[in-house]
């Protein structure tokens, strides 16, 4: 049935309107554009009176619909449990929830790390509040956030590892995401320069706070030498290369599965029968008329500044009720799509 | 993940994975379908 769309009216910001109209008049009908993003995290700030923000977002979206009637209008959201407030406005609601070393609308157990599995809850919440519209997600890839660059006086890994990126993406796909945008692509030089600047700023900030005696606990252990930093910048390129390669692999996997994932939907009748620790296995399925795709993630990991450490699970047994309308043979084939 | 097998039990499917390091995708479908899924990454890779 989808949600009701009760919003009407709202005021447009004149500057936004002019900028948008000028752009779309010039380029807007190009087939290179598949959608317009009318809002970028309007739910980021907690607000006692969120109504005006919602109305502004609605006004922007309506204005875009008028000038680009053949394009879907998207919007990016970030605050879990408040997606209901904005998601019905858009043709394609999108959400971002980067779980490693990045700012987040929810509080994680650590300053620099959150539970990977919470990305599935985010995606579920967006889907439920957006139906029947398709949802897209921002996936955490090679990015610029530096929350895990320096942890407890030591150099960390600012970039999600391939395992961290893979687990997050698979949980998003398993919850029914129909489109994926990577946050983001960066060249090696761009990446290194960004982190050089981040470290420089952090060092200046620590020195400033030391003078004011207001140093926070997590900054007190600064013991990083110049040579340590140079080694870290070099290693940053290696971290980036690994994650970059993994994102290429995941792109290939998604392209292969596109015919199934785009037509299928979340199928709940799957379960983990046994594993080393079956409470720490994520399992989800997308069923189409031709096939089932299972997404499995290992949630038995420790938070580590240089990348979450996964403890391998053994002897995993999964049960599946055959979905009605999915035309499988009695003994269907199995293919491992991922690496 | 090193091996998989499928069984038929009362209309249910059962799949076994020897091991799982971080995450995996498994496709359950006929071989012809799996063979037809060929990657075309030209449109999205830089």
mmCIF file of C-alpha atoms in Angstrom:
data_model
loop_
_atom_site.group_PDB
_atom_site.id
_atom_site.type_symbol
_atom_site.label_atom_id
_atom_site.label_comp_id
_atom_site.label_asym_id
_atom_site.label_seq_id
_atom_site.Cartn_x
_atom_site.Cartn_y
_atom_site.Cartn_z
ATOM 1 C CA UNK A 1 0.000 0.000 0.000
ATOM 2 C CA UNK A 2 2.824 2.380 0.755
ATOM 3 C CA UNK A 3 2.670 5.300 3.047
ATOM 4 C CA UNK A 4 0.262 8.194 2.708
ATOM 5 C CA UNK A 5 1.880 11.317 1.339
ATOM 6 C CA UNK A 6 0.274 14.004 3.461
ATOM 7 C CA UNK A 7 2.673 16.846 2.863
ATOM 8 C CA UNK A 8 1.409 19.841 0.934
ATOM 9 C CA UNK A 9 2.863 23.293 0.438
ATOM 10 C CA UNK A 10 6.135 24.421 1.977
ATOM 11 C CA UNK A 11 8.464 27.243 1.079
ATOM 12 C CA UNK A 12 11.297 27.032 -1.359
ATOM 13 C CA UNK A 13 14.628 28.679 -0.796
ATOM 14 C CA UNK A 14 15.033 31.210 -3.670
ATOM 15 C CA UNK A 15 18.754 30.561 -4.176
ATOM 16 C CA UNK A 16 18.235 26.830 -4.425
ATOM 17 C CA UNK A 17 15.401 27.261 -6.885
ATOM 18 C CA UNK A 18 17.359 29.496 -9.254
ATOM 19 C CA UNK A 19 20.455 27.319 -9.154
ATOM 20 C CA UNK A 20 18.414 24.205 -9.799
ATOM 21 C CA UNK A 21 16.341 25.668 -12.620
ATOM 22 C CA UNK A 22 19.386 27.050 -14.398
ATOM 23 C CA UNK A 23 21.107 23.703 -14.260
ATOM 24 C CA UNK A 24 18.171 21.647 -15.413
ATOM 25 C CA UNK A 25 17.377 24.028 -18.257
ATOM 26 C CA UNK A 26 20.882 23.480 -19.576
ATOM 27 C CA UNK A 27 21.468 19.813 -18.881
ATOM 28 C CA UNK A 28 18.462 18.347 -17.174
ATOM 29 C CA UNK A 29 17.041 16.206 -19.937
ATOM 30 C CA UNK A 30 20.277 14.410 -20.706
ATOM 31 C CA UNK A 31 19.907 10.632 -20.375
ATOM 32 C CA UNK A 32 23.169 10.699 -18.445
ATOM 33 C CA UNK A 33 21.187 11.844 -15.432
ATOM 34 C CA UNK A 34 19.099 9.080 -13.967
ATOM 35 C CA UNK A 35 17.731 10.924 -10.933
ATOM 36 C CA UNK A 36 18.005 14.183 -9.012
ATOM 37 C CA UNK A 37 18.915 14.348 -5.330
ATOM 38 C CA UNK A 38 16.754 17.025 -3.755
ATOM 39 C CA UNK A 39 17.937 16.701 -0.163
ATOM 40 C CA UNK A 40 21.201 15.839 1.548
ATOM 41 C CA UNK A 41 20.611 14.561 5.071
ATOM 42 C CA UNK A 42 17.844 16.977 6.095
ATOM 43 C CA UNK A 43 17.423 14.744 9.149
ATOM 44 C CA UNK A 44 21.031 15.083 10.344
ATOM 45 C CA UNK A 45 20.310 17.750 12.952
ATOM 46 C CA UNK A 46 18.118 16.785 15.834
ATOM 47 C CA UNK A 47 15.303 19.238 15.967
ATOM 48 C CA UNK A 48 12.536 19.897 18.441
ATOM 49 C CA UNK A 49 10.422 21.251 15.604
ATOM 50 C CA UNK A 50 11.367 19.262 12.513
ATOM 51 C CA UNK A 51 8.257 20.257 10.603
ATOM 52 C CA UNK A 52 9.760 23.273 8.764
ATOM 53 C CA UNK A 53 12.705 21.130 7.611
ATOM 54 C CA UNK A 54 10.297 18.562 6.243
ATOM 55 C CA UNK A 55 8.310 21.221 4.439
ATOM 56 C CA UNK A 56 11.398 22.725 2.851
ATOM 57 C CA UNK A 57 12.482 19.283 1.659
ATOM 58 C CA UNK A 58 9.047 18.709 0.214
ATOM 59 C CA UNK A 59 9.042 22.074 -1.532
ATOM 60 C CA UNK A 60 12.411 21.345 -3.134
ATOM 61 C CA UNK A 61 11.218 17.947 -4.292
ATOM 62 C CA UNK A 62 8.007 19.340 -5.772
ATOM 63 C CA UNK A 63 9.944 22.053 -7.581
ATOM 64 C CA UNK A 64 12.260 19.449 -9.071
ATOM 65 C CA UNK A 65 9.315 17.336 -10.185
ATOM 66 C CA UNK A 66 7.920 20.303 -12.098
ATOM 67 C CA UNK A 67 11.081 21.042 -14.031
ATOM 68 C CA UNK A 68 12.227 17.420 -14.456
ATOM 69 C CA UNK A 69 9.004 15.439 -14.749
ATOM 70 C CA UNK A 70 10.667 12.468 -16.432
ATOM 71 C CA UNK A 71 13.316 11.972 -13.798
ATOM 72 C CA UNK A 72 12.804 10.326 -10.421
ATOM 73 C CA UNK A 73 13.582 12.595 -7.483
ATOM 74 C CA UNK A 74 15.779 11.108 -4.792
ATOM 75 C CA UNK A 75 16.791 12.286 -1.342
ATOM 76 C CA UNK A 76 19.497 11.149 1.089
ATOM 77 C CA UNK A 77 18.604 10.516 4.723
ATOM 78 C CA UNK A 78 20.769 9.487 7.668
ATOM 79 C CA UNK A 79 18.851 9.358 10.937
ATOM 80 C CA UNK A 80 17.603 5.930 11.910
ATOM 81 C CA UNK A 81 14.054 5.823 13.337
ATOM 82 C CA UNK A 82 13.190 9.121 11.680
ATOM 83 C CA UNK A 83 13.059 7.929 8.101
ATOM 84 C CA UNK A 84 9.252 7.961 8.309
ATOM 85 C CA UNK A 85 9.394 11.711 8.429
ATOM 86 C CA UNK A 86 11.090 12.232 5.067
ATOM 87 C CA UNK A 87 11.120 8.990 3.076
ATOM 88 C CA UNK A 88 7.575 9.296 1.637
ATOM 89 C CA UNK A 89 8.535 12.568 -0.023
ATOM 90 C CA UNK A 90 10.946 11.025 -2.521
ATOM 91 C CA UNK A 91 10.590 8.714 -5.509
ATOM 92 C CA UNK A 92 13.876 7.107 -4.482
ATOM 93 C CA UNK A 93 14.746 7.434 -0.795
ATOM 94 C CA UNK A 94 18.447 6.869 -0.110
ATOM 95 C CA UNK A 95 20.261 6.500 3.185
ATOM 96 C CA UNK A 96 23.838 6.568 4.393
ATOM 97 C CA UNK A 97 25.109 4.834 7.536
ATOM 98 C CA UNK A 98 28.865 4.381 7.442
ATOM 99 C CA UNK A 99 29.800 2.121 10.311
ATOM 100 C CA UNK A 100 33.579 2.506 10.411
ATOM 101 C CA UNK A 101 35.471 5.681 11.307
ATOM 102 C CA UNK A 102 32.813 8.058 10.051
ATOM 103 C CA UNK A 103 30.320 10.456 11.604
ATOM 104 C CA UNK A 104 26.989 8.850 12.286
ATOM 105 C CA UNK A 105 23.538 9.956 13.360
ATOM 106 C CA UNK A 106 23.498 7.178 15.963
ATOM 107 C CA UNK A 107 25.995 6.600 18.732
ATOM 108 C CA UNK A 108 28.213 3.542 18.412
ATOM 109 C CA UNK A 109 30.052 1.708 21.160
ATOM 110 C CA UNK A 110 33.287 3.448 20.184
ATOM 111 C CA UNK A 111 34.123 6.890 18.889
ATOM 112 C CA UNK A 112 35.620 5.356 15.768
ATOM 113 C CA UNK A 113 33.532 2.251 15.224
ATOM 114 C CA UNK A 114 29.944 1.086 15.163
ATOM 115 C CA UNK A 115 28.282 -2.300 14.864
ATOM 116 C CA UNK A 116 28.417 -3.402 11.220
ATOM 117 C CA UNK A 117 25.046 -5.150 11.511
ATOM 118 C CA UNK A 118 23.272 -1.922 12.404
ATOM 119 C CA UNK A 119 23.457 -1.039 8.713
ATOM 120 C CA UNK A 120 20.847 -3.753 8.096
ATOM 121 C CA UNK A 121 18.496 -2.136 10.625
ATOM 122 C CA UNK A 122 18.941 1.202 8.867
ATOM 123 C CA UNK A 123 18.136 -0.370 5.516
ATOM 124 C CA UNK A 124 15.086 -2.222 6.882
ATOM 125 C CA UNK A 125 13.749 0.965 8.421
ATOM 126 C CA UNK A 126 14.163 2.897 5.190
ATOM 127 C CA UNK A 127 12.500 0.171 3.136
ATOM 128 C CA UNK A 128 9.489 -0.090 5.437
ATOM 129 C CA UNK A 129 8.968 3.644 5.405
ATOM 130 C CA UNK A 130 9.441 3.981 1.653
ATOM 131 C CA UNK A 131 7.328 1.230 0.150
ATOM 132 C CA UNK A 132 6.343 0.863 -2.583
ATOM 133 C CA UNK A 133 9.202 3.092 -3.743
ATOM 134 C CA UNK A 134 12.560 1.417 -4.354
ATOM 135 C CA UNK A 135 15.360 2.344 -1.969
ATOM 136 C CA UNK A 136 18.985 3.034 -2.674
ATOM 137 C CA UNK A 137 21.913 3.115 -0.270
ATOM 138 C CA UNK A 138 25.245 4.805 0.031
ATOM 139 C CA UNK A 139 27.832 2.090 0.634
ATOM 140 C CA UNK A 140 31.013 2.709 2.596
ATOM 141 C CA UNK A 141 33.968 2.446 0.260
ATOM 142 C CA UNK A 142 37.209 4.380 -0.197
ATOM 143 C CA UNK A 143 36.377 7.572 1.655
ATOM 144 C CA UNK A 144 37.770 10.624 3.374
ATOM 145 C CA UNK A 145 36.477 10.363 6.926
ATOM 146 C CA UNK A 146 39.305 10.203 9.428
ATOM 147 C CA UNK A 147 37.582 8.962 12.588
ATOM 148 C CA UNK A 148 39.775 5.873 12.800
ATOM 149 C CA UNK A 149 42.990 7.459 11.530
ATOM 150 C CA UNK A 150 44.313 8.003 15.069
ATOM 151 C CA UNK A 151 43.116 5.817 17.926
ATOM 152 C CA UNK A 152 44.406 5.925 21.509
ATOM 153 C CA UNK A 153 47.725 7.400 20.570
ATOM 154 C CA UNK A 154 48.383 5.032 17.708
ATOM 155 C CA UNK A 155 47.950 5.079 13.960
ATOM 156 C CA UNK A 156 44.797 3.281 12.863
ATOM 157 C CA UNK A 157 43.342 2.476 9.469
ATOM 158 C CA UNK A 158 41.140 5.307 8.232
ATOM 159 C CA UNK A 159 39.681 3.276 5.375
ATOM 160 C CA UNK A 160 37.180 0.433 5.756
ATOM 161 C CA UNK A 161 38.887 -2.873 5.113
ATOM 162 C CA UNK A 162 37.570 -5.082 2.293
ATOM 163 C CA UNK A 163 35.875 -7.287 4.922
ATOM 164 C CA UNK A 164 34.175 -4.320 6.588
ATOM 165 C CA UNK A 165 33.030 -2.903 3.256
ATOM 166 C CA UNK A 166 31.828 -6.268 2.004
ATOM 167 C CA UNK A 167 29.844 -7.135 5.132
ATOM 168 C CA UNK A 168 28.121 -3.733 5.092
ATOM 169 C CA UNK A 169 27.206 -3.889 1.412
ATOM 170 C CA UNK A 170 25.869 -7.443 1.575
ATOM 171 C CA UNK A 171 23.620 -6.540 4.501
ATOM 172 C CA UNK A 172 22.260 -3.578 2.556
ATOM 173 C CA UNK A 173 21.569 -5.745 -0.482
ATOM 174 C CA UNK A 174 20.030 -8.437 1.710
ATOM 175 C CA UNK A 175 17.523 -5.929 3.056
ATOM 176 C CA UNK A 176 16.349 -5.017 -0.432
ATOM 177 C CA UNK A 177 18.439 -2.069 -1.629
ATOM 178 C CA UNK A 178 17.845 -1.608 -5.361
ATOM 179 C CA UNK A 179 20.635 0.838 -6.042
ATOM 180 C CA UNK A 180 24.085 1.415 -4.594
ATOM 181 C CA UNK A 181 26.173 4.562 -4.573
ATOM 182 C CA UNK A 182 29.725 4.208 -3.319
ATOM 183 C CA UNK A 183 31.015 6.722 -0.821
ATOM 184 C CA UNK A 184 33.332 7.185 -2.619
ATOM 185 C CA UNK A 185 36.057 6.913 -5.262
ATOM 186 C CA UNK A 186 39.400 8.562 -4.497
ATOM 187 C CA UNK A 187 42.742 8.463 -6.258
ATOM 188 C CA UNK A 188 45.818 7.428 -4.232
ATOM 189 C CA UNK A 189 47.184 10.999 -4.290
ATOM 190 C CA UNK A 190 43.878 12.475 -3.269
ATOM 191 C CA UNK A 191 43.605 9.958 -0.435
ATOM 192 C CA UNK A 192 47.113 10.587 0.895
ATOM 193 C CA UNK A 193 46.810 14.362 0.720
ATOM 194 C CA UNK A 194 43.513 14.245 2.565
ATOM 195 C CA UNK A 195 45.034 12.274 5.413
ATOM 196 C CA UNK A 196 48.123 14.422 5.559
ATOM 197 C CA UNK A 197 45.855 17.412 6.074
ATOM 198 C CA UNK A 198 43.748 15.540 8.626
ATOM 199 C CA UNK A 199 46.776 14.594 10.717
ATOM 200 C CA UNK A 200 48.159 18.106 10.489
ATOM 201 C CA UNK A 201 44.889 19.576 11.722
ATOM 202 C CA UNK A 202 44.633 16.989 14.482
ATOM 203 C CA UNK A 203 48.128 17.734 15.715
ATOM 204 C CA UNK A 204 47.446 21.461 15.740
ATOM 205 C CA UNK A 205 44.203 20.857 17.607
ATOM 206 C CA UNK A 206 45.935 18.692 20.219
ATOM 207 C CA UNK A 207 48.630 21.297 20.761
ATOM 208 C CA UNK A 208 45.987 23.964 21.175
ATOM 209 C CA UNK A 209 44.023 21.877 23.674
ATOM 210 C CA UNK A 210 47.169 20.972 25.606
ATOM 211 C CA UNK A 211 47.714 24.678 26.169
ATOM 212 C CA UNK A 212 44.161 25.027 27.387
ATOM 213 C CA UNK A 213 44.386 21.800 29.458
ATOM 214 C CA UNK A 214 41.184 20.614 27.893
ATOM 215 C CA UNK A 215 42.575 17.592 26.147
ATOM 216 C CA UNK A 216 40.013 14.852 25.818
ATOM 217 C CA UNK A 217 40.915 11.398 27.089
ATOM 218 C CA UNK A 218 41.072 9.850 23.648
ATOM 219 C CA UNK A 219 43.572 12.452 22.453
ATOM 220 C CA UNK A 220 45.936 12.251 25.416
ATOM 221 C CA UNK A 221 47.977 9.384 24.092
ATOM 222 C CA UNK A 222 49.430 11.219 21.103
ATOM 223 C CA UNK A 223 52.832 9.579 20.663
ATOM 224 C CA UNK A 224 53.106 9.517 16.917
ATOM 225 C CA UNK A 225 56.456 10.543 15.475
ATOM 226 C CA UNK A 226 57.032 12.083 12.068
ATOM 227 C CA UNK A 227 58.500 8.813 10.793
ATOM 228 C CA UNK A 228 55.425 6.938 12.074
ATOM 229 C CA UNK A 229 53.269 9.358 10.146
ATOM 230 C CA UNK A 230 55.231 8.925 6.935
ATOM 231 C CA UNK A 231 54.890 5.148 7.257
ATOM 232 C CA UNK A 232 51.169 5.561 7.872
ATOM 233 C CA UNK A 233 50.703 7.677 4.757
ATOM 234 C CA UNK A 234 52.482 5.059 2.697
ATOM 235 C CA UNK A 235 50.362 2.316 4.206
ATOM 236 C CA UNK A 236 47.261 4.360 3.536
ATOM 237 C CA UNK A 237 47.884 3.807 -0.168
ATOM 238 C CA UNK A 238 48.007 0.052 0.412
ATOM 239 C CA UNK A 239 44.797 0.110 2.444
ATOM 240 C CA UNK A 240 43.160 2.123 -0.298
ATOM 241 C CA UNK A 241 44.334 -0.259 -3.019
ATOM 242 C CA UNK A 242 42.907 -3.282 -1.172
ATOM 243 C CA UNK A 243 39.511 -1.690 -0.603
ATOM 244 C CA UNK A 244 39.447 -0.262 -4.113
ATOM 245 C CA UNK A 245 40.023 -3.743 -5.547
ATOM 246 C CA UNK A 246 37.276 -5.140 -3.324
ATOM 247 C CA UNK A 247 34.781 -2.537 -4.506
ATOM 248 C CA UNK A 248 35.529 -3.491 -8.106
ATOM 249 C CA UNK A 249 34.792 -7.115 -7.237
ATOM 250 C CA UNK A 250 31.551 -6.154 -5.539
ATOM 251 C CA UNK A 251 30.538 -4.051 -8.553
ATOM 252 C CA UNK A 252 31.039 -7.099 -10.730
ATOM 253 C CA UNK A 253 28.951 -9.241 -8.389
ATOM 254 C CA UNK A 254 26.129 -6.711 -8.371
ATOM 255 C CA UNK A 255 26.168 -6.476 -12.160
ATOM 256 C CA UNK A 256 25.867 -10.245 -12.410
ATOM 257 C CA UNK A 257 22.983 -10.364 -9.964
ATOM 258 C CA UNK A 258 21.172 -7.325 -11.308
ATOM 259 C CA UNK A 259 18.451 -9.310 -13.140
ATOM 260 C CA UNK A 260 17.556 -11.118 -9.920
ATOM 261 C CA UNK A 261 18.009 -8.354 -7.372
ATOM 262 C CA UNK A 262 16.105 -5.787 -9.428
ATOM 263 C CA UNK A 263 13.070 -8.066 -9.845
ATOM 264 C CA UNK A 264 13.191 -9.899 -6.524
ATOM 265 C CA UNK A 265 12.257 -8.870 -3.024
ATOM 266 C CA UNK A 266 13.166 -9.723 0.539
ATOM 267 C CA UNK A 267 12.272 -13.337 1.349
ATOM 268 C CA UNK A 268 12.126 -13.966 5.110
ATOM 269 C CA UNK A 269 11.792 -17.758 5.338
ATOM 270 C CA UNK A 270 15.477 -18.542 5.733
ATOM 271 C CA UNK A 271 17.269 -19.445 8.953
ATOM 272 C CA UNK A 272 20.617 -20.489 10.359
ATOM 273 C CA UNK A 273 20.439 -24.002 11.762
ATOM 274 C CA UNK A 274 23.978 -24.231 13.049
ATOM 275 C CA UNK A 275 27.344 -22.472 13.029
ATOM 276 C CA UNK A 276 30.229 -21.888 15.402
ATOM 277 C CA UNK A 277 28.046 -19.163 16.921
ATOM 278 C CA UNK A 278 24.788 -18.980 15.020
ATOM 279 C CA UNK A 279 23.631 -15.893 16.951
ATOM 280 C CA UNK A 280 26.456 -14.070 15.234
ATOM 281 C CA UNK A 281 25.514 -14.885 11.659
ATOM 282 C CA UNK A 282 23.575 -12.424 9.528
ATOM 283 C CA UNK A 283 21.394 -14.131 6.939
ATOM 284 C CA UNK A 284 18.990 -12.599 4.432
ATOM 285 C CA UNK A 285 17.541 -13.635 1.093
ATOM 286 C CA UNK A 286 16.192 -11.991 -2.031
ATOM 287 C CA UNK A 287 13.855 -14.217 -4.055
ATOM 288 C CA UNK A 288 12.790 -13.595 -7.640
ATOM 289 C CA UNK A 289 10.713 -15.765 -9.958
ATOM 290 C CA UNK A 290 13.882 -17.557 -11.070
ATOM 291 C CA UNK A 291 16.316 -17.739 -8.184
ATOM 292 C CA UNK A 292 17.176 -17.009 -4.568
ATOM 293 C CA UNK A 293 20.179 -14.980 -3.542
ATOM 294 C CA UNK A 294 21.484 -15.495 -0.006
ATOM 295 C CA UNK A 295 23.527 -12.858 1.783
ATOM 296 C CA UNK A 296 25.539 -14.163 4.722
ATOM 297 C CA UNK A 297 27.729 -12.070 7.010
ATOM 298 C CA UNK A 298 29.872 -13.021 9.964
ATOM 299 C CA UNK A 299 29.042 -10.852 12.978
ATOM 300 C CA UNK A 300 31.636 -12.472 15.219
ATOM 301 C CA UNK A 301 34.262 -9.758 15.137
ATOM 302 C CA UNK A 302 36.307 -7.562 17.458
ATOM 303 C CA UNK A 303 36.646 -3.823 17.029
ATOM 304 C CA UNK A 304 40.224 -3.087 16.007
ATOM 305 C CA UNK A 305 41.679 0.292 14.958
ATOM 306 C CA UNK A 306 43.375 -1.251 11.943
ATOM 307 C CA UNK A 307 40.312 -3.181 10.851
ATOM 308 C CA UNK A 308 37.700 -5.281 12.619
ATOM 309 C CA UNK A 309 39.030 -8.782 13.285
ATOM 310 C CA UNK A 310 36.646 -11.497 12.109
ATOM 311 C CA UNK A 311 36.711 -14.891 13.810
ATOM 312 C CA UNK A 312 35.974 -17.491 11.128
ATOM 313 C CA UNK A 313 32.722 -19.400 11.538
ATOM 314 C CA UNK A 314 32.656 -23.112 10.753
ATOM 315 C CA UNK A 315 30.010 -25.630 9.829
ATOM 316 C CA UNK A 316 27.270 -23.210 8.843
ATOM 317 C CA UNK A 317 23.990 -24.866 7.954
ATOM 318 C CA UNK A 318 21.201 -22.798 6.436
ATOM 319 C CA UNK A 319 17.570 -23.828 5.989
ATOM 320 C CA UNK A 320 15.262 -22.355 3.345
ATOM 321 C CA UNK A 321 11.557 -22.822 2.706
ATOM 322 C CA UNK A 322 10.968 -23.021 -1.007
ATOM 323 C CA UNK A 323 9.340 -19.723 -2.032
ATOM 324 C CA UNK A 324 6.071 -19.940 -3.953
ATOM 325 C CA UNK A 325 6.375 -18.623 -7.476
ATOM 326 C CA UNK A 326 10.112 -19.161 -7.626
ATOM 327 C CA UNK A 327 10.657 -21.749 -10.339
ATOM 328 C CA UNK A 328 13.461 -23.927 -9.054
ATOM 329 C CA UNK A 329 14.128 -27.523 -9.969
ATOM 330 C CA UNK A 330 13.963 -30.160 -7.261
ATOM 331 C CA UNK A 331 17.706 -30.031 -6.910
ATOM 332 C CA UNK A 332 18.647 -26.496 -7.915
ATOM 333 C CA UNK A 333 22.234 -25.552 -8.494
ATOM 334 C CA UNK A 334 24.324 -23.496 -6.148
ATOM 335 C CA UNK A 335 26.789 -20.844 -7.188
ATOM 336 C CA UNK A 336 29.160 -18.913 -5.029
ATOM 337 C CA UNK A 337 28.977 -15.412 -6.420
ATOM 338 C CA UNK A 338 31.295 -13.711 -3.972
ATOM 339 C CA UNK A 339 35.016 -14.272 -3.673
ATOM 340 C CA UNK B 1 33.781 -20.684 2.344
ATOM 341 C CA UNK B 2 35.259 -23.799 0.798
ATOM 342 C CA UNK B 3 32.371 -26.018 -0.233
ATOM 343 C CA UNK B 4 28.600 -26.150 -0.379
ATOM 344 C CA UNK B 5 25.981 -28.777 -0.826
ATOM 345 C CA UNK B 6 22.219 -28.825 -1.192
ATOM 346 C CA UNK B 7 19.717 -31.281 0.234
ATOM 347 C CA UNK B 8 16.013 -31.775 -0.026
ATOM 348 C CA UNK B 9 14.192 -32.207 3.287
ATOM 349 C CA UNK B 10 10.414 -32.009 3.424
ATOM 350 C CA UNK B 11 10.276 -29.366 0.755
ATOM 351 C CA UNK B 12 13.026 -27.378 2.390
ATOM 352 C CA UNK B 13 16.439 -26.674 1.022
ATOM 353 C CA UNK B 14 19.498 -26.996 3.205
ATOM 354 C CA UNK B 15 22.864 -25.500 2.446
ATOM 355 C CA UNK B 16 26.123 -26.134 4.229
ATOM 356 C CA UNK B 17 29.120 -23.862 4.204
ATOM 357 C CA UNK B 18 32.382 -25.183 5.535
ATOM 358 C CA UNK B 19 33.527 -21.804 6.724
ATOM 359 C CA UNK B 20 32.826 -18.103 6.547
ATOM 360 C CA UNK B 21 35.460 -15.439 7.037
ATOM 361 C CA UNK B 22 33.548 -12.173 6.590
ATOM 362 C CA UNK B 23 30.629 -12.348 4.159
ATOM 363 C CA UNK B 24 29.371 -14.331 1.201
ATOM 364 C CA UNK B 25 26.749 -14.332 -1.542
ATOM 365 C CA UNK B 26 25.211 -17.604 -2.674
ATOM 366 C CA UNK B 27 22.966 -17.962 -5.698
ATOM 367 C CA UNK B 28 20.384 -20.750 -5.673
ATOM 368 C CA UNK B 29 19.156 -21.318 -9.190
ATOM 369 C CA UNK B 30 19.476 -23.506 -12.200
ATOM 370 C CA UNK B 31 22.826 -23.850 -13.868
ATOM 371 C CA UNK B 32 21.568 -22.268 -17.078
ATOM 372 C CA UNK B 33 20.584 -19.179 -15.139
ATOM 373 C CA UNK B 34 23.910 -18.974 -13.333
ATOM 374 C CA UNK B 35 25.745 -19.350 -16.638
ATOM 375 C CA UNK B 36 23.686 -16.570 -18.166
ATOM 376 C CA UNK B 37 24.705 -14.063 -15.488
ATOM 377 C CA UNK B 38 27.735 -12.500 -17.030
ATOM 378 C CA UNK B 39 29.260 -9.382 -15.629
ATOM 379 C CA UNK B 40 28.988 -6.228 -17.672
ATOM 380 C CA UNK B 41 30.803 -3.623 -15.673
ATOM 381 C CA UNK B 42 31.508 -1.196 -18.487
ATOM 382 C CA UNK B 43 28.782 1.188 -17.475
ATOM 383 C CA UNK B 44 29.886 1.739 -13.896
ATOM 384 C CA UNK B 45 33.617 1.264 -13.630
ATOM 385 C CA UNK B 46 35.765 4.345 -14.111
#
